[in-house]
XYZ file of C-alpha atoms in Angstrom:
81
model
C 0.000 0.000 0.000
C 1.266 3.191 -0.915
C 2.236 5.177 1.961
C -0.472 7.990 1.037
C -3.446 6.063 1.111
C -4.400 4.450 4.717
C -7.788 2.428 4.227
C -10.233 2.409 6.975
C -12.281 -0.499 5.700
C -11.755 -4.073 4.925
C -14.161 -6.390 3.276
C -14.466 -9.545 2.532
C -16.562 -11.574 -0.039
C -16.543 -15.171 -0.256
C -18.913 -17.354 -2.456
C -19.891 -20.310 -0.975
C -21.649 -23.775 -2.917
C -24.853 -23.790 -1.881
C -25.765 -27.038 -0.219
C -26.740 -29.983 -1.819
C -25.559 -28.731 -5.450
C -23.082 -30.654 -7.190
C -19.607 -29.385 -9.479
C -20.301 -26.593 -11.661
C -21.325 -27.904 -14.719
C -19.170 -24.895 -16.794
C -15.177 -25.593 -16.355
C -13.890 -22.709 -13.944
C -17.174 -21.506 -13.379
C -18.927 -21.371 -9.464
C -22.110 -22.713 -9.680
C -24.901 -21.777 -7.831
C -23.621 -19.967 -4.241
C -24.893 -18.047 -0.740
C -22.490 -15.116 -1.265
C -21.183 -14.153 2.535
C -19.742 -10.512 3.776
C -17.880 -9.630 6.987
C -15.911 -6.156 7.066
C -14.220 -4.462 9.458
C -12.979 -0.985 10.307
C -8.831 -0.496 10.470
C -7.488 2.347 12.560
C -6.337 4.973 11.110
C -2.311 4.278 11.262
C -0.714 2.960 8.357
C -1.845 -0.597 7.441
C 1.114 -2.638 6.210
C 0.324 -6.280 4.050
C 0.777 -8.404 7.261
C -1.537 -6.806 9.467
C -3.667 -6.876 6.190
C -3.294 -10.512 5.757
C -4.211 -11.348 9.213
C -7.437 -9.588 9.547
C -8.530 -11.015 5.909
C -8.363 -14.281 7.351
C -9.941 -13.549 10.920
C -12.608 -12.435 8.455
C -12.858 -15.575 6.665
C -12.015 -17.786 9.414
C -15.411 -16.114 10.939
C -17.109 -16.910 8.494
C -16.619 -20.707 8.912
C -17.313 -21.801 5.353
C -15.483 -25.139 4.545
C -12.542 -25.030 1.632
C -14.475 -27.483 -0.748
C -17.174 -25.230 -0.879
C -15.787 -21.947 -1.787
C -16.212 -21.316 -5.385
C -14.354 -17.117 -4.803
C -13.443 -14.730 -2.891
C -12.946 -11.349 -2.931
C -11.090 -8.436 -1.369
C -11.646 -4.835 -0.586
C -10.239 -1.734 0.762
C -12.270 0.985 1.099
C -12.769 4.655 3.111
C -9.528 5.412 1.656
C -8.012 8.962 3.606
């Protein structure tokens, strides 16, 4: 992260198989999925990629989805000062 921009917001997507519902029939595709969201706020001190990393995965870890049935995931910084 660039030392000018200090995000106050992480989010995290992460598209889970629904249950029940097999392989997605298209190669690389996800199927039909529950999408999830967790954010949280980040103080306002510079954030560096560790810190980063380990809230990311608090929020997934929180969200308690099992590996074989995450078809994405997605990142975001946000409230950027």
């Amino acid at each position: 992260i660039g030392t000018s921009v200090h995000p106050r917001r992480l989010s995290v997507k992460v598209m889970r198989a629904k249950e029940g519902v097999g392989e997605p029939r298209k190669h690389l595709g996800h199927g039909i999925c529950d999408r999830l969201h967790r954010s949280c706020q980040l103080s306002g001190q510079k954030v560096d990629a560790q810190r980063l990393m380990e809230r990311t995965w608090a929020l997934i870890a929180g969200l308690q989805v099992p590996w074989t049935r995450v078809r994405g995931i997605g990142l975001f910084l946000g409230d950027l000062r």
